[in-house]
Short mmCIF file of C-alpha atoms in Angstrom, two decimals:
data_model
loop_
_atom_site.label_atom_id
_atom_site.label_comp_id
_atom_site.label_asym_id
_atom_site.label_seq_id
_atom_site.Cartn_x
_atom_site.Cartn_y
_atom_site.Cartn_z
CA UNK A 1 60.49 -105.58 24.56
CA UNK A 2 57.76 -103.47 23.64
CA UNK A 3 53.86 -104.75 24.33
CA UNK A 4 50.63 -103.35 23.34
CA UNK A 5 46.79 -104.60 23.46
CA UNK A 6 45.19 -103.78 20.25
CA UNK A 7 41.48 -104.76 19.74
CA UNK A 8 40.42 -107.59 17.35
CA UNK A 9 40.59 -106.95 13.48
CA UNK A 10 44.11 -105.02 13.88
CA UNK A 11 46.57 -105.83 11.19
CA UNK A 12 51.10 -105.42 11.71
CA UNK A 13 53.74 -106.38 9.75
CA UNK A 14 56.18 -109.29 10.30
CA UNK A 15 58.18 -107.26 12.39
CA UNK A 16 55.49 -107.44 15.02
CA UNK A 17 54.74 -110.60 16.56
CA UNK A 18 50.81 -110.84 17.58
CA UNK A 19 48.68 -113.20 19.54
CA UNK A 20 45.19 -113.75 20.68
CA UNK A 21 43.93 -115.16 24.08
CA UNK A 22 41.07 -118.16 24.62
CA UNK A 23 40.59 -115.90 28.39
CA UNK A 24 40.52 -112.16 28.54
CA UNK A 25 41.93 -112.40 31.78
CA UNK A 26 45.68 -113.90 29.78
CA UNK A 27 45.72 -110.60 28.13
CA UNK A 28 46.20 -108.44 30.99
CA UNK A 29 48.76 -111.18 32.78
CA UNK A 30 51.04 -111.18 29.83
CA UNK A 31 50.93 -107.83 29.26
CA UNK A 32 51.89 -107.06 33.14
CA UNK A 33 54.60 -109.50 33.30
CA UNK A 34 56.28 -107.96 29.47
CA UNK A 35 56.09 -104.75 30.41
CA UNK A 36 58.61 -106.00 33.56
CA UNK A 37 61.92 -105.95 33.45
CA UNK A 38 62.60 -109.41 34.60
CA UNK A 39 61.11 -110.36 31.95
CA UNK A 40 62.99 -108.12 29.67
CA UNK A 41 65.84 -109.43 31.20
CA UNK A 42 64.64 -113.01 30.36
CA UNK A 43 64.07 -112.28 26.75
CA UNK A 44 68.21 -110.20 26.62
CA UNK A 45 69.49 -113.50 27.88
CA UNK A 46 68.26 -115.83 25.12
CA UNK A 47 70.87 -113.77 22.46
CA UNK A 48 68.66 -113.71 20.21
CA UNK A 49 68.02 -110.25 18.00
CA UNK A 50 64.14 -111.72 17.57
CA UNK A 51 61.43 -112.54 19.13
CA UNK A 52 59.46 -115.48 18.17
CA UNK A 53 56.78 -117.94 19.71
CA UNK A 54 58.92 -120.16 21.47
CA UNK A 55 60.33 -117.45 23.02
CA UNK A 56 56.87 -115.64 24.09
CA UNK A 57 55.88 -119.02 25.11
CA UNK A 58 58.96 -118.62 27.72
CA UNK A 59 56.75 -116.17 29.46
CA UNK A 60 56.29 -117.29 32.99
CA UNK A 61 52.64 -116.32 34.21
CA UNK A 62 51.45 -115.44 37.86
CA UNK A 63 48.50 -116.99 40.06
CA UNK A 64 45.79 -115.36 41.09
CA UNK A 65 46.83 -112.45 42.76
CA UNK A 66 51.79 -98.00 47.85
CA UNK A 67 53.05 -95.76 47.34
CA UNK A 68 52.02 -92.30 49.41
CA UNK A 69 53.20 -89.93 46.74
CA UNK A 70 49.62 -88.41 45.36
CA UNK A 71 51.18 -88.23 42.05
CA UNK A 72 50.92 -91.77 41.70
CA UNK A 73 47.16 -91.87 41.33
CA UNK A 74 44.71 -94.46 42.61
CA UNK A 75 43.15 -97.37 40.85
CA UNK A 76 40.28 -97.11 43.10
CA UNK A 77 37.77 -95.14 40.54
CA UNK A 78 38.17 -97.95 37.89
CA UNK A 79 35.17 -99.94 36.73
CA UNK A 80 34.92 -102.72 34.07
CA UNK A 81 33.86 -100.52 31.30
CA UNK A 82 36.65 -98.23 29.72
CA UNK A 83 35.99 -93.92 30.56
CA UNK A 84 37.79 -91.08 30.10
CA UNK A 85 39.53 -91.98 33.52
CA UNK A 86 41.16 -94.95 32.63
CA UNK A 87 44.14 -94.03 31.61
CA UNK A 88 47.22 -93.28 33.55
CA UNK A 89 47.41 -89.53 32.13
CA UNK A 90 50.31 -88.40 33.30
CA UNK A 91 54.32 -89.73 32.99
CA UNK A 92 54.65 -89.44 37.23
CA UNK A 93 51.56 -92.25 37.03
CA UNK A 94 52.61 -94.28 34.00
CA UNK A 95 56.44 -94.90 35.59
CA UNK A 96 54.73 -95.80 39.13
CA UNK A 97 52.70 -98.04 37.31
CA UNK A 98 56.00 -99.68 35.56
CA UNK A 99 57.52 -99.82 38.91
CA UNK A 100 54.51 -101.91 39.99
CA UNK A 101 54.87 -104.48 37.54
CA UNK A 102 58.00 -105.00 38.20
CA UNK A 103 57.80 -105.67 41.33
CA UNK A 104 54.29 -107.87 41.13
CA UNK A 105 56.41 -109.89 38.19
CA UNK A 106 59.19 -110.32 40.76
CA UNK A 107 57.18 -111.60 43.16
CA UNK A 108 54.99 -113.93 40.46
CA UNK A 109 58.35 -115.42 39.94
CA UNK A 110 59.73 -116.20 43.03
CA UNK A 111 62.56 -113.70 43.25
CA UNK A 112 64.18 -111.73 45.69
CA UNK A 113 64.11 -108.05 45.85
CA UNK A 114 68.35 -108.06 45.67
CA UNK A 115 67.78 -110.57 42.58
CA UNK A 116 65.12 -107.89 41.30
CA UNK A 117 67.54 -104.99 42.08
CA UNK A 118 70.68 -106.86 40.63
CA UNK A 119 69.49 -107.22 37.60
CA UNK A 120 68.16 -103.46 37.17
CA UNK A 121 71.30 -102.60 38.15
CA UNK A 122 73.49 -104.84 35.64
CA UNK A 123 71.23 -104.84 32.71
CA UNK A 124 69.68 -101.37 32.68
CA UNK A 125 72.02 -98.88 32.35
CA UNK A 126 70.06 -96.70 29.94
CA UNK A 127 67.51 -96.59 32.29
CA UNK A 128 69.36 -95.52 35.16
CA UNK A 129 70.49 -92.26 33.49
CA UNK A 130 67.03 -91.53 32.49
CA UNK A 131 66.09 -91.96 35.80
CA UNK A 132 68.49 -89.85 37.43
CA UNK A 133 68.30 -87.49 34.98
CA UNK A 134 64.32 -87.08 34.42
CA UNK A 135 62.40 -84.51 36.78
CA UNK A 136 58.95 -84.41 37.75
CA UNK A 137 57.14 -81.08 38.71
CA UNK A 138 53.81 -81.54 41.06
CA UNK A 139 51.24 -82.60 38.92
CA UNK A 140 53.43 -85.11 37.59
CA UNK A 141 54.61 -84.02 34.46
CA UNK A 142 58.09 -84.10 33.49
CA UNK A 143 59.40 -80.82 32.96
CA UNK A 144 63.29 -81.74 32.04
CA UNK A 145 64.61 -85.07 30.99
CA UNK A 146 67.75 -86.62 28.76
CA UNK A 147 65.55 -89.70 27.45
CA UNK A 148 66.11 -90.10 23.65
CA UNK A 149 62.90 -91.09 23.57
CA UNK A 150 60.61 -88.27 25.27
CA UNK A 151 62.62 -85.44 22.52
CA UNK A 152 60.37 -82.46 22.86
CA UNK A 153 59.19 -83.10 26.34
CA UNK A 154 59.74 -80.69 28.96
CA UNK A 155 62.29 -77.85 28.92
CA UNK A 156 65.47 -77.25 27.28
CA UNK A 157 68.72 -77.77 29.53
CA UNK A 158 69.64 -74.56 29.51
CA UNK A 159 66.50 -73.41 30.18
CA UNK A 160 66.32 -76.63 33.19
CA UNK A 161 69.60 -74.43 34.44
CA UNK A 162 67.20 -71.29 35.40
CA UNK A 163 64.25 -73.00 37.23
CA UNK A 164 66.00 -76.00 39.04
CA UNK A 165 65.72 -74.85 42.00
CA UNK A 166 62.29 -73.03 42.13
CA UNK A 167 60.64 -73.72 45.48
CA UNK A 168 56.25 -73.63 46.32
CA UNK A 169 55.15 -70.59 45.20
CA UNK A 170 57.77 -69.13 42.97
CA UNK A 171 56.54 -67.47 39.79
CA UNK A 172 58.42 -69.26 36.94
CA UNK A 173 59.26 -68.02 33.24
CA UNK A 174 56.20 -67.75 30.62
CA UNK A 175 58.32 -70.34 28.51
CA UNK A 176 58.03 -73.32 32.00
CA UNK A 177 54.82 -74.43 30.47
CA UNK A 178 53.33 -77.63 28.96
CA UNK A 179 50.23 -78.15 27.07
CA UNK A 180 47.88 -78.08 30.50
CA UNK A 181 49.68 -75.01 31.51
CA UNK A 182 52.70 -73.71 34.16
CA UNK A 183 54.71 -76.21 35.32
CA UNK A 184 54.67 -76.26 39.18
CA UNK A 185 57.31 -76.08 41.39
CA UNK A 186 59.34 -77.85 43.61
CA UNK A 187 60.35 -80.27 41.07
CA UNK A 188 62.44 -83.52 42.02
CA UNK A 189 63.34 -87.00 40.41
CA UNK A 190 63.05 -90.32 40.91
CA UNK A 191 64.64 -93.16 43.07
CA UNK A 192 63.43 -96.36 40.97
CA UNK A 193 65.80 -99.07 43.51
CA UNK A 194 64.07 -97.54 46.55
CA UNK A 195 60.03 -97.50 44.95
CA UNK A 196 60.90 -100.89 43.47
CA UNK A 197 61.44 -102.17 47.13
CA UNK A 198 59.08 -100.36 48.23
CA UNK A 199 56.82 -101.74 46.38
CA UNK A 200 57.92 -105.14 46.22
CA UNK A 201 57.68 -105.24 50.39
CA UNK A 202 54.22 -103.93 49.73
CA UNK A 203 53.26 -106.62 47.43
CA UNK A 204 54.73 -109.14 49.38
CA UNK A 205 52.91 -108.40 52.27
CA UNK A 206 49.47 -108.01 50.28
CA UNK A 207 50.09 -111.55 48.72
CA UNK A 208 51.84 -113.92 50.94
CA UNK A 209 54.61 -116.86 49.42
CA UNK A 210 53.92 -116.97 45.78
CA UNK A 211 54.30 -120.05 43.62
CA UNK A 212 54.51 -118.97 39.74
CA UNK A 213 52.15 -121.13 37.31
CA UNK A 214 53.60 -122.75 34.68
CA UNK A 215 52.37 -122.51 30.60
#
């Protein structure tokens, strides 16, 4: 399940399935709670190899409604009206933000964190080996990684092999660069079980006993 907000006037093919909102508001709610993977794990349990409107329509939404690592960014300097700064620019900041939803979608829907971990751990097997295998240097970029998807990104293995274990300071090879320069050193992965309950305790004590809203 792959969702995107496009602005009005955009055209797809059939193989994309596209829908407007009577409240702006909808837009971001659905998009949070697709980009989850509860509710990726709703849409794998249906069978089906498509995705239509009854299915979308399956989409529970949520009411109303930290992580200390500085890599994660802040949402504090965002404002209304869309700026260079928006965006999540770098992959550290765009996984935490993944990690968020999934938790807040947890939460909108009443389930546990074990029922949230269960069902990465059952489902998502993919996912798990790109996790343990994807590393992050201190800006946040990823300098190595295995996922299919990110081809081109970061380092080759063998060259992974020769600056694993660079510490602070350590002068790397001319070749450990991306296009914003050297990588930095030390480099580490991911634990997504232990930042989705962190965040999911987080949210949960932010929110209170939720009660998910019904289409």
């Amino acid at each position: 399940m792959i969702a995107a907000a496009v602005p009005p006037g955009v055209a797809h093919i059939h193989g994309c399935l596209g829908f407007t909102f009577a409240e702006a508001h909808r837009v971001l709610e659905v998009m949070g709670m697709t980009a989850s993977l509860t509710v990726d794990f709703l849409f794998k349990t249906t069978g089906k190899t498509n995705l239509h409107a009854e299915e979308i329509g399956q989409v529970p939404l949520p009411g109303p409604l930290l992580v200390p690592d500085p890599r994660a960014g802040t949402y504090a300097h965002l404002t209304p009206e869309w700026t260079w700064d928006t965006p999540l620019r770098t992959p550290f900041e765009r996984r935490q933000a993944l990690v968020e939803l999934d938790a807040l979608a947890a939460l909108s829907l009443d389930m546990t964190l074990d029922e949230l971990l269960l069902i990465y751990r059952v489902q998502f097997p993919v996912l798990q080996q790109y996790e343990r295998e994807t590393f992050y240097d201190q800006r946040g970029k990823i300098v190595f990684t295995v996922n299919r998807g990110l081809s081109g990104v970061g380092v080759t293995r063998a060259q992974w092999g020769e600056i694993q274990h660079a510490q602070a300071g350590d002068t790397l090879p001319e070749w450990a660069v991306d296009q914003q320069g050297a990588f930095v050193a030390p480099f580490d992965a991911c634990d997504r079980e232990a930042d989705m309950a962190q965040a999911y305790e987080e949210f949960r004590g932010r929110t209170g006993p939720r009660t998910t809203t019904e289409q």
